[in-house]
Amino acid sequence: MAQVLEFKLPDLGEGLTEAEIVRWLVGVGDVVAIDQPVVEVETAKAMVEVPCPYGGVVTARYGEEGTELPVGAPLLTVAVGGTGAPEELAEAAPGATPTVGEAAAESAVSSEYSGNVLVGYGTAGPAARRRRVRHESHAVAKAPAPAPAVVAASAPAAVAVSGHEGPVPVISPLVRKLARDRGLDLREVRGSGPEGLILRADVELAIAALERPVAAQAPAAAAAPASALSPAVASTVASTVASAGERVPLRGVRGAVADKLSRSRTEIPDATCWVDADATELMAARAAMNAAGGPKISLLALLARICVHALARFPELNSTVDMAAREIVRLPAVHLGFAAQTPRGLVVPVVKDAGTRTAESLTAEFARLTEAARESALTPADLTGGTFTLNNYGVFGVDGSTPIINHPEAAMLGVGRIIPKPWVHQGELAVRQVVQLSLTFDHRVCDGGTAGGFLRYVADCVEQPAVLLRTL
């Protein structure tokens, strides 16, 4: 007899609370193996393939591609433990109620249960515990059982999408919060998602109708679902919403960037200073290194080495502020983030322990993380833990910028493009390779003198790389 187990979106770590379905890797009726990736999701930090801890036949999928689900929401159901006979698969079809709960999950046969640890699933227990749990679950099965809390995917009659009675079909707590904040009664909204699921777009459309009464009858109809409006009113509401411009949801990487930058601007009193520097000698030093043979050294790696040495002299900038304790926390290691533009948006991969790496090691790690960013293969660990950020916006062909600090860090060094410019060198006018350097810093951790000293030291090292020999 096949047993239907429900696989929920697991906790993907790093404080992530939701993920967007990018691509399903399996369909209903497909046979999946233990720990086989079944769906590709996009979190605020990375693209992740989610493995299913059960082996069996997929009987239902929850959510279409592009749907955002919170952690703990159902992803799919799998029929496990059967022989694969047609009659068993029919009984385990989407119309059947999936078995949920710890006892049911642990009672699955060990050969059909994941040995990997997913938050909320874990490894199967020892044989004695499995026997005990099976015995207990068998006893429970004989007792009168309450109605299951989970409704089958193909039971639309059980989902309250009309009549406004029973549970409101909303999975996402973000959708509930949006409706609550705007005073919208979700019982008056008809969902456009699978099985009448209320999506964020449904709530936003209902709110738009509430806020933009466009006809005499609009105030009474504004709270009604779009499908319940008369054709004339619905057409007017749609045209009014459209006239406000295209609405692009802030979610995934774009949403994470918006949240982080808004928090930085709100919490951090930042200031920026900048200086032009003659990078001719640094460019010549790099050319000499690469001409000597061996792996090529990138300019970003040399700038990173300069940053690490400057932070050793000015540790105030390798810190964070704990406002709850009213303390400045100076960090012992330099984990260097660098801004990278990808098709998914701006990301900041982090080179761990940059202070212990050579120029060759930094070059290799920058290349690895950049390639992973382009392939959307960065893990949450690759994108967290930074203590200082290096932003090479010169690759976009611009000279200067006042970047926003990557919260909760205390500073960011910006590097513009390196171009030939007139420059006074050794008392004479000459054409030199000039770069603009800018430092944006948290004024709570230091004053302008410290920030200026840091930036001046960086500029001196760019102009005279031999300065670094003193600390080698």
Short mmCIF file of C-alpha atoms in Angstrom, two decimals:
data_model
loop_
_atom_site.label_atom_id
_atom_site.label_comp_id
_atom_site.label_asym_id
_atom_site.label_seq_id
_atom_site.Cartn_x
_atom_site.Cartn_y
_atom_site.Cartn_z
CA MET A 1 0.00 0.00 0.00
CA ALA A 2 1.52 3.31 -1.09
CA GLN A 3 1.83 6.02 1.54
CA VAL A 4 1.53 9.67 0.50
CA LEU A 5 4.03 11.99 2.16
CA GLU A 6 3.99 15.75 1.87
CA PHE A 7 7.28 17.54 1.22
CA LYS A 8 7.29 21.15 2.42
CA LEU A 9 9.66 23.93 1.45
CA PRO A 10 12.54 23.43 3.90
CA ASP A 11 14.40 26.09 5.82
CA LEU A 12 17.22 26.96 3.42
CA GLY A 13 19.24 28.68 6.14
CA GLU A 14 20.70 32.17 6.56
CA GLY A 15 17.41 33.54 7.90
CA LEU A 16 15.52 33.07 4.63
CA THR A 17 11.75 32.94 5.06
CA GLU A 18 10.46 32.50 1.51
CA ALA A 19 11.53 31.42 -1.97
CA GLU A 20 10.18 31.78 -5.50
CA ILE A 21 9.64 28.74 -7.70
CA VAL A 22 11.83 29.24 -10.76
CA ARG A 23 11.56 25.86 -12.47
CA TRP A 24 10.01 22.52 -11.68
CA LEU A 25 12.40 19.65 -12.34
CA VAL A 26 9.74 16.92 -12.03
CA GLY A 27 6.09 16.55 -12.98
CA VAL A 28 3.11 14.74 -11.56
CA GLY A 29 3.53 11.02 -12.22
CA ASP A 30 7.34 11.16 -12.36
CA VAL A 31 9.34 8.72 -10.28
CA VAL A 32 11.85 10.46 -8.03
CA ALA A 33 14.78 9.02 -6.14
CA ILE A 34 15.83 9.90 -2.62
CA ASP A 35 17.52 13.32 -2.52
CA GLN A 36 16.79 13.98 -6.19
CA PRO A 37 16.40 17.72 -6.92
CA VAL A 38 12.73 18.35 -7.67
CA VAL A 39 12.48 22.13 -7.95
CA GLU A 40 14.74 25.12 -8.50
CA VAL A 41 13.91 28.08 -6.29
CA GLU A 42 15.26 31.60 -6.01
CA THR A 43 15.80 33.01 -2.57
CA ALA A 44 16.90 36.47 -1.61
CA LYS A 45 20.48 35.24 -1.75
CA ALA A 46 20.88 32.53 -4.37
CA MET A 47 19.35 30.03 -6.77
CA VAL A 48 18.94 26.67 -5.03
CA GLU A 49 17.95 23.21 -6.24
CA VAL A 50 15.83 21.61 -3.52
CA PRO A 51 16.19 17.82 -3.09
CA CYS A 52 13.25 15.72 -1.96
CA PRO A 53 13.95 13.46 1.03
CA TYR A 54 11.46 10.84 -0.20
CA GLY A 55 11.66 8.35 -3.03
CA GLY A 56 8.52 7.42 -4.93
CA VAL A 57 5.96 8.80 -7.39
CA VAL A 58 5.05 12.49 -7.48
CA THR A 59 1.29 12.79 -6.98
CA ALA A 60 0.86 16.56 -6.73
CA ARG A 61 2.76 19.83 -7.10
CA TYR A 62 1.90 23.03 -5.23
CA GLY A 63 2.53 26.33 -6.93
CA GLU A 64 3.33 27.33 -10.48
CA GLU A 65 6.63 28.72 -11.69
CA GLY A 66 6.91 32.31 -10.49
CA THR A 67 4.93 31.64 -7.30
CA GLU A 68 6.53 32.78 -4.04
CA LEU A 69 6.12 30.34 -1.16
CA PRO A 70 7.02 30.76 2.52
CA VAL A 71 9.17 28.23 4.33
CA GLY A 72 6.95 25.39 5.49
CA ALA A 73 4.47 25.66 2.60
CA PRO A 74 3.76 22.40 0.70
CA LEU A 75 5.92 21.82 -2.38
CA LEU A 76 4.73 18.42 -3.54
CA THR A 77 3.43 15.05 -2.40
CA VAL A 78 5.13 11.71 -3.06
CA ALA A 79 3.64 8.22 -2.90
CA VAL A 80 6.22 5.94 -1.27
CA GLY A 81 6.33 2.37 -0.12
CA GLY A 82 4.10 0.86 -2.80
CA THR A 83 4.71 -1.57 -5.64
CA GLY A 84 3.92 0.97 -8.32
CA ALA A 85 0.76 -0.86 -9.40
CA PRO A 86 -1.79 1.32 -11.21
CA GLU A 87 -4.40 0.80 -8.54
CA GLU A 88 -1.97 1.99 -5.83
CA LEU A 89 -1.04 5.07 -7.84
CA ALA A 90 -4.73 5.81 -8.33
CA GLU A 91 -5.26 5.68 -4.59
CA ALA A 92 -2.25 7.96 -4.10
CA ALA A 93 -3.39 10.41 -6.77
CA PRO A 94 -3.73 14.13 -5.94
CA GLY A 95 -7.28 13.52 -4.76
CA ALA A 96 -5.97 11.45 -1.86
CA THR A 97 -5.18 13.14 1.43
CA PRO A 98 -1.41 13.23 1.99
CA THR A 99 -0.01 11.86 5.19
CA VAL A 100 1.69 14.55 7.25
CA GLY A 101 3.36 14.79 10.62
CA GLU A 102 6.50 13.48 12.20
CA ALA A 103 5.14 10.02 12.93
CA ALA A 104 4.15 9.46 9.31
CA ALA A 105 7.47 10.72 7.99
CA GLU A 106 9.48 8.57 10.37
CA SER A 107 7.36 5.53 9.58
CA ALA A 108 8.47 5.59 5.94
CA VAL A 109 10.71 2.73 4.93
CA SER A 110 14.32 3.72 5.45
CA SER A 111 15.24 2.82 1.87
CA GLU A 112 12.70 5.41 0.70
CA TYR A 113 13.69 8.20 3.10
CA SER A 114 16.51 10.70 2.82
CA GLY A 115 19.70 10.28 4.76
CA ASN A 116 20.58 13.94 4.24
CA VAL A 117 19.68 16.62 6.72
CA LEU A 118 17.10 19.14 5.54
CA VAL A 119 15.75 21.44 8.21
CA GLY A 120 12.40 19.97 9.21
CA TYR A 121 13.16 16.52 7.81
CA GLY A 122 16.49 15.17 9.10
CA THR A 123 17.84 11.67 8.89
CA ALA A 124 15.83 8.60 9.75
CA GLY A 125 16.28 7.35 13.29
CA PRO A 126 17.81 4.02 14.32
CA ALA A 127 15.96 0.80 13.52
CA ALA A 128 14.58 0.40 17.06
CA ARG A 129 13.04 3.86 16.95
CA ARG A 130 11.55 3.21 13.54
CA ARG A 131 9.91 0.02 14.80
CA ARG A 132 8.57 1.83 17.83
CA VAL A 133 7.21 4.69 15.75
CA ARG A 134 5.58 2.29 13.30
CA HIS A 135 3.93 0.50 16.20
CA GLU A 136 2.67 3.78 17.65
CA SER A 137 1.41 5.07 14.32
CA HIS A 138 -0.35 1.73 13.76
CA ALA A 139 -2.08 2.07 17.10
CA VAL A 140 -3.09 5.59 16.30
CA ALA A 141 -4.53 4.44 13.01
CA LYS A 142 -6.90 2.11 14.91
CA ALA A 143 -8.15 4.93 17.10
CA PRO A 144 -10.73 7.44 15.90
CA ALA A 145 -8.69 10.07 14.04
CA PRO A 146 -9.64 13.71 13.56
CA ALA A 147 -10.06 15.07 10.09
CA PRO A 148 -6.70 15.77 8.42
CA ALA A 149 -5.53 19.35 8.48
CA VAL A 150 -4.05 19.24 5.00
CA VAL A 151 -6.42 19.41 2.05
CA ALA A 152 -5.61 17.47 -1.10
CA ALA A 153 -4.37 19.47 -4.05
CA SER A 154 -7.27 18.47 -6.27
CA ALA A 155 -10.13 19.03 -3.84
CA PRO A 156 -11.43 22.45 -4.85
CA ALA A 157 -14.66 21.93 -2.98
CA ALA A 158 -12.74 22.06 0.30
CA VAL A 159 -11.10 25.38 -0.50
CA ALA A 160 -13.11 28.46 0.40
CA VAL A 161 -12.83 30.59 -2.70
CA SER A 162 -16.48 31.52 -2.93
CA GLY A 163 -19.16 32.22 -0.39
CA HIS A 164 -16.44 33.53 1.95
CA GLU A 165 -16.96 30.76 4.50
CA GLY A 166 -14.36 28.50 6.04
CA PRO A 167 -10.59 29.03 5.92
CA VAL A 168 -9.22 31.71 3.65
CA PRO A 169 -6.99 30.10 0.97
CA VAL A 170 -3.78 32.02 1.64
CA ILE A 171 -0.38 30.41 2.13
CA SER A 172 1.96 33.39 2.24
CA PRO A 173 2.13 35.35 5.51
CA LEU A 174 3.34 38.30 3.43
CA VAL A 175 0.03 38.33 1.56
CA ARG A 176 -1.90 38.22 4.85
CA LYS A 177 0.19 41.08 6.25
CA LEU A 178 -0.31 43.19 3.12
CA ALA A 179 -4.07 42.74 3.31
CA ARG A 180 -4.15 43.41 7.06
CA ASP A 181 -2.04 46.57 6.74
CA ARG A 182 -4.34 47.95 4.05
CA GLY A 183 -7.59 46.96 5.78
CA LEU A 184 -8.59 44.43 3.13
CA ASP A 185 -10.84 41.50 4.10
CA LEU A 186 -9.35 38.45 2.38
CA ARG A 187 -12.73 36.73 2.50
CA GLU A 188 -13.82 39.21 -0.18
CA VAL A 189 -11.00 38.29 -2.56
CA ARG A 190 -11.16 35.46 -5.08
CA GLY A 191 -7.75 33.90 -5.67
CA SER A 192 -6.34 33.38 -9.15
CA GLY A 193 -3.78 30.78 -8.05
CA PRO A 194 -4.07 27.01 -8.11
CA GLU A 195 -7.26 25.79 -6.44
CA GLY A 196 -8.31 29.36 -5.69
CA LEU A 197 -5.11 30.29 -3.82
CA ILE A 198 -4.98 34.02 -3.12
CA LEU A 199 -1.76 35.51 -4.52
CA ARG A 200 -0.13 38.85 -3.85
CA ALA A 201 -1.29 40.09 -7.26
CA ASP A 202 -4.92 39.40 -6.29
CA VAL A 203 -4.54 41.45 -3.12
CA GLU A 204 -2.78 44.30 -4.93
CA LEU A 205 -5.55 44.44 -7.55
CA ALA A 206 -8.22 44.52 -4.86
CA ILE A 207 -6.37 47.28 -2.99
CA ALA A 208 -6.04 49.26 -6.22
CA ALA A 209 -9.76 48.99 -6.74
CA LEU A 210 -10.37 50.18 -3.17
CA GLU A 211 -8.06 53.16 -3.50
CA ARG A 212 -9.16 54.24 -6.97
CA PRO A 213 -12.98 54.44 -7.13
CA VAL A 214 -13.63 55.16 -10.78
CA ALA A 215 -17.41 55.11 -11.04
CA ALA A 216 -20.45 55.70 -8.86
CA GLN A 217 -20.71 52.02 -8.06
CA ALA A 218 -16.96 51.57 -7.58
CA PRO A 219 -16.89 52.15 -3.79
CA ALA A 220 -19.29 49.24 -3.30
CA ALA A 221 -17.50 47.03 -5.80
CA ALA A 222 -13.92 47.97 -4.94
CA ALA A 223 -13.49 45.25 -2.32
CA ALA A 224 -14.97 42.59 -4.58
CA PRO A 225 -12.73 40.26 -6.55
CA ALA A 226 -11.89 41.25 -10.10
CA SER A 227 -13.95 38.38 -11.47
CA ALA A 228 -17.01 39.62 -9.53
CA LEU A 229 -17.00 43.15 -11.00
CA SER A 230 -19.24 44.10 -13.88
CA PRO A 231 -17.43 44.17 -17.25
CA ALA A 232 -17.63 47.96 -17.45
CA VAL A 233 -16.28 48.52 -13.94
CA ALA A 234 -13.64 45.82 -14.34
CA SER A 235 -12.47 47.40 -17.58
CA THR A 236 -12.28 50.84 -15.97
CA VAL A 237 -10.37 49.52 -12.94
CA ALA A 238 -7.94 47.65 -15.18
CA SER A 239 -7.30 50.72 -17.32
CA THR A 240 -6.79 52.87 -14.21
CA VAL A 241 -4.27 50.42 -12.78
CA ALA A 242 -2.50 50.13 -16.11
CA SER A 243 -2.28 53.91 -16.43
CA ALA A 244 -0.27 54.01 -13.22
CA GLY A 245 2.58 52.23 -15.00
CA GLU A 246 4.06 48.78 -14.97
CA ARG A 247 4.28 47.16 -11.54
CA VAL A 248 7.32 44.95 -10.99
CA PRO A 249 7.25 42.89 -7.78
CA LEU A 250 10.15 43.51 -5.42
CA ARG A 251 11.15 39.93 -4.68
CA GLY A 252 14.09 37.60 -5.02
CA VAL A 253 17.43 39.35 -5.41
CA ARG A 254 15.82 42.70 -6.31
CA GLY A 255 13.70 42.58 -3.18
CA ALA A 256 16.67 41.65 -0.99
CA VAL A 257 18.73 44.51 -2.44
CA ALA A 258 15.88 46.95 -1.85
CA ASP A 259 15.48 45.86 1.76
CA LYS A 260 19.19 45.96 2.54
CA LEU A 261 19.85 49.33 0.90
CA SER A 262 16.79 50.88 2.52
CA ARG A 263 17.92 49.61 5.91
CA SER A 264 21.43 50.96 5.30
CA ARG A 265 20.14 54.41 4.43
CA THR A 266 17.78 54.37 7.42
CA GLU A 267 20.23 53.15 10.07
CA ILE A 268 23.70 54.24 8.97
CA PRO A 269 24.78 57.91 9.04
CA ASP A 270 27.21 57.59 6.15
CA ALA A 271 29.68 60.06 4.70
CA THR A 272 31.90 59.91 1.62
CA CYS A 273 35.36 61.22 0.83
CA TRP A 274 37.31 60.75 -2.39
CA VAL A 275 40.66 61.37 -3.99
CA ASP A 276 42.30 61.04 -7.41
CA ALA A 277 45.35 58.82 -7.58
CA ASP A 278 48.05 58.15 -10.19
CA ALA A 279 47.78 54.39 -10.85
CA THR A 280 50.55 54.28 -13.44
CA GLU A 281 53.03 52.53 -11.14
CA LEU A 282 50.44 50.00 -9.95
CA MET A 283 49.59 49.10 -13.55
CA ALA A 284 53.29 48.73 -14.34
CA ALA A 285 53.80 46.50 -11.28
CA ARG A 286 50.93 44.26 -12.35
CA ALA A 287 52.33 44.00 -15.88
CA ALA A 288 55.73 43.01 -14.45
CA MET A 289 54.14 40.33 -12.25
CA ASN A 290 52.24 38.81 -15.16
CA ALA A 291 55.29 38.94 -17.43
CA ALA A 292 57.24 36.84 -14.92
CA GLY A 293 55.09 33.78 -15.64
CA GLY A 294 52.63 31.84 -13.54
CA PRO A 295 48.96 32.61 -12.98
CA LYS A 296 47.89 36.08 -14.03
CA ILE A 297 47.22 38.57 -11.25
CA SER A 298 44.06 40.65 -11.52
CA LEU A 299 43.91 44.33 -10.72
CA LEU A 300 41.07 43.62 -8.30
CA ALA A 301 43.33 41.26 -6.36
CA LEU A 302 45.99 43.96 -5.99
CA LEU A 303 43.38 46.46 -4.81
CA ALA A 304 42.14 43.87 -2.35
CA ARG A 305 45.65 43.42 -0.94
CA ILE A 306 45.90 47.17 -0.53
CA CYS A 307 42.52 47.23 1.28
CA VAL A 308 43.60 44.49 3.66
CA HIS A 309 46.78 46.35 4.61
CA ALA A 310 44.87 49.61 5.02
CA LEU A 311 42.34 47.91 7.31
CA ALA A 312 45.19 46.59 9.44
CA ARG A 313 46.26 50.20 9.99
CA PHE A 314 42.71 51.50 10.46
CA PRO A 315 40.73 48.65 12.10
CA GLU A 316 37.86 50.98 12.94
CA LEU A 317 36.59 50.48 9.38
CA ASN A 318 36.51 46.68 9.68
CA SER A 319 33.74 46.73 12.21
CA THR A 320 30.01 46.79 12.79
CA VAL A 321 27.71 48.65 15.17
CA ASP A 322 25.57 46.86 17.75
CA MET A 323 23.01 49.50 18.65
CA ALA A 324 21.17 47.18 21.04
CA ALA A 325 24.30 47.00 23.19
CA ARG A 326 25.51 50.44 22.06
CA GLU A 327 28.88 49.01 21.11
CA ILE A 328 31.21 49.10 18.13
CA VAL A 329 32.36 45.57 17.34
CA ARG A 330 35.79 45.51 15.72
CA LEU A 331 36.15 42.31 13.73
CA PRO A 332 39.34 40.23 13.86
CA ALA A 333 39.29 38.91 10.27
CA VAL A 334 38.73 40.62 6.94
CA HIS A 335 36.04 38.95 4.84
CA LEU A 336 36.08 41.02 1.69
CA GLY A 337 32.91 41.45 -0.34
CA PHE A 338 32.98 42.70 -3.91
CA ALA A 339 30.09 43.97 -5.96
CA ALA A 340 29.22 41.84 -9.00
CA GLN A 341 26.54 42.60 -11.57
CA THR A 342 24.70 39.50 -12.80
CA PRO A 343 21.63 38.82 -14.96
CA ARG A 344 19.69 38.40 -11.69
CA GLY A 345 20.87 41.76 -10.37
CA LEU A 346 23.56 43.05 -8.04
CA VAL A 347 25.13 40.51 -5.69
CA VAL A 348 28.04 40.81 -3.27
CA PRO A 349 30.04 37.57 -3.03
CA VAL A 350 32.44 37.37 -0.09
CA VAL A 351 36.08 36.26 -0.11
CA LYS A 352 36.59 34.71 3.31
CA ASP A 353 39.81 35.47 5.22
CA ALA A 354 41.09 37.84 2.55
CA GLY A 355 43.83 39.03 4.89
CA THR A 356 45.55 35.63 4.78
CA ARG A 357 45.48 35.24 0.99
CA THR A 358 48.16 36.04 -1.56
CA ALA A 359 47.48 37.99 -4.74
CA GLU A 360 47.32 34.69 -6.65
CA SER A 361 44.85 33.20 -4.19
CA LEU A 362 42.69 36.32 -4.30
CA THR A 363 42.70 36.30 -8.10
CA ALA A 364 41.56 32.68 -8.18
CA GLU A 365 38.82 33.23 -5.59
CA PHE A 366 37.52 36.35 -7.33
CA ALA A 367 37.34 34.38 -10.59
CA ARG A 368 35.55 31.45 -8.94
CA LEU A 369 32.93 33.60 -7.24
CA THR A 370 32.38 35.77 -10.33
CA GLU A 371 31.77 32.71 -12.49
CA ALA A 372 29.43 31.25 -9.89
CA ALA A 373 27.54 34.55 -9.79
CA ARG A 374 27.10 34.55 -13.56
CA GLU A 375 25.83 30.97 -13.47
CA SER A 376 23.50 31.75 -10.52
CA ALA A 377 25.35 29.07 -8.57
CA LEU A 378 26.36 31.09 -5.50
CA THR A 379 25.36 29.55 -2.20
CA PRO A 380 24.03 31.58 0.73
CA ALA A 381 27.39 31.05 2.44
CA ASP A 382 29.12 32.74 -0.53
CA LEU A 383 26.97 35.84 -0.04
CA THR A 384 27.13 36.38 3.70
CA GLY A 385 29.65 37.24 6.39
CA GLY A 386 31.34 40.20 4.72
CA THR A 387 33.11 42.80 6.87
CA PHE A 388 34.22 45.29 4.17
CA THR A 389 33.24 45.76 0.52
CA LEU A 390 35.33 46.65 -2.52
CA ASN A 391 33.21 48.14 -5.32
CA ASN A 392 34.88 48.36 -8.72
CA TYR A 393 32.29 50.46 -10.55
CA GLY A 394 34.96 51.51 -13.06
CA VAL A 395 33.96 48.47 -15.15
CA PHE A 396 30.80 50.42 -16.02
CA GLY A 397 32.88 53.24 -17.49
CA VAL A 398 32.28 55.76 -14.71
CA ASP A 399 34.80 57.75 -12.70
CA GLY A 400 33.14 58.22 -9.31
CA SER A 401 30.24 57.24 -7.12
CA THR A 402 28.89 57.56 -3.60
CA PRO A 403 27.89 53.92 -2.94
CA ILE A 404 25.55 52.82 -0.18
CA ILE A 405 27.22 50.81 2.58
CA ASN A 406 26.48 47.10 2.58
CA HIS A 407 24.67 46.82 5.94
CA PRO A 408 25.83 45.87 8.58
CA GLU A 409 29.36 46.71 7.44
CA ALA A 410 30.97 50.03 8.27
CA ALA A 411 32.64 51.06 5.03
CA MET A 412 32.99 50.51 1.29
CA LEU A 413 35.84 51.46 -1.04
CA GLY A 414 34.81 52.49 -4.53
CA VAL A 415 37.17 52.36 -7.52
CA GLY A 416 36.45 54.25 -10.75
CA ARG A 417 37.83 53.62 -14.22
CA ILE A 418 41.55 54.04 -14.85
CA ILE A 419 42.07 56.37 -17.81
CA PRO A 420 44.88 58.54 -19.22
CA LYS A 421 44.74 62.10 -17.86
CA PRO A 422 47.04 65.11 -17.64
CA TRP A 423 48.92 64.87 -14.35
CA VAL A 424 51.81 66.70 -12.78
CA HIS A 425 54.51 64.08 -12.32
CA GLN A 426 57.92 64.99 -10.86
CA GLY A 427 57.26 68.67 -11.50
CA GLU A 428 56.23 68.24 -15.11
CA LEU A 429 52.94 67.82 -16.88
CA ALA A 430 52.54 64.29 -18.18
CA VAL A 431 49.85 61.85 -19.26
CA ARG A 432 49.34 59.32 -16.48
CA GLN A 433 46.87 56.54 -15.65
CA VAL A 434 44.52 58.19 -13.14
CA VAL A 435 41.80 56.65 -11.00
CA GLN A 436 39.31 58.14 -8.59
CA LEU A 437 38.95 56.38 -5.22
CA SER A 438 36.02 56.99 -2.88
CA LEU A 439 35.35 55.78 0.64
CA THR A 440 31.85 55.71 2.10
CA PHE A 441 31.95 55.08 5.84
CA ASP A 442 29.72 54.83 8.88
CA HIS A 443 30.32 58.02 10.85
CA ARG A 444 29.44 56.20 14.07
CA VAL A 445 32.58 54.06 13.96
CA CYS A 446 35.08 56.84 13.22
CA ASP A 447 35.55 60.48 12.37
CA GLY A 448 36.73 62.03 9.14
CA GLY A 449 40.36 61.91 10.18
CA THR A 450 40.37 58.12 10.33
CA ALA A 451 38.46 57.77 7.06
CA GLY A 452 40.76 60.27 5.36
CA GLY A 453 43.82 58.48 6.70
CA PHE A 454 42.57 55.16 5.33
CA LEU A 455 41.82 56.59 1.90
CA ARG A 456 45.13 58.45 1.74
CA TYR A 457 47.04 55.25 2.58
CA VAL A 458 45.16 53.38 -0.16
CA ALA A 459 45.99 56.14 -2.65
CA ASP A 460 49.66 56.12 -1.63
CA CYS A 461 49.83 52.36 -2.21
CA VAL A 462 48.18 52.77 -5.62
CA GLU A 463 50.66 55.49 -6.58
CA GLN A 464 53.69 53.77 -5.04
CA PRO A 465 53.15 50.01 -4.68
CA ALA A 466 56.57 49.76 -3.05
CA VAL A 467 54.92 51.18 0.10
CA LEU A 468 53.48 47.70 0.64
CA LEU A 469 57.00 46.25 0.95
CA ARG A 470 57.20 47.76 4.42
CA THR A 471 54.50 45.39 5.65
CA LEU A 472 55.61 42.23 3.81
#
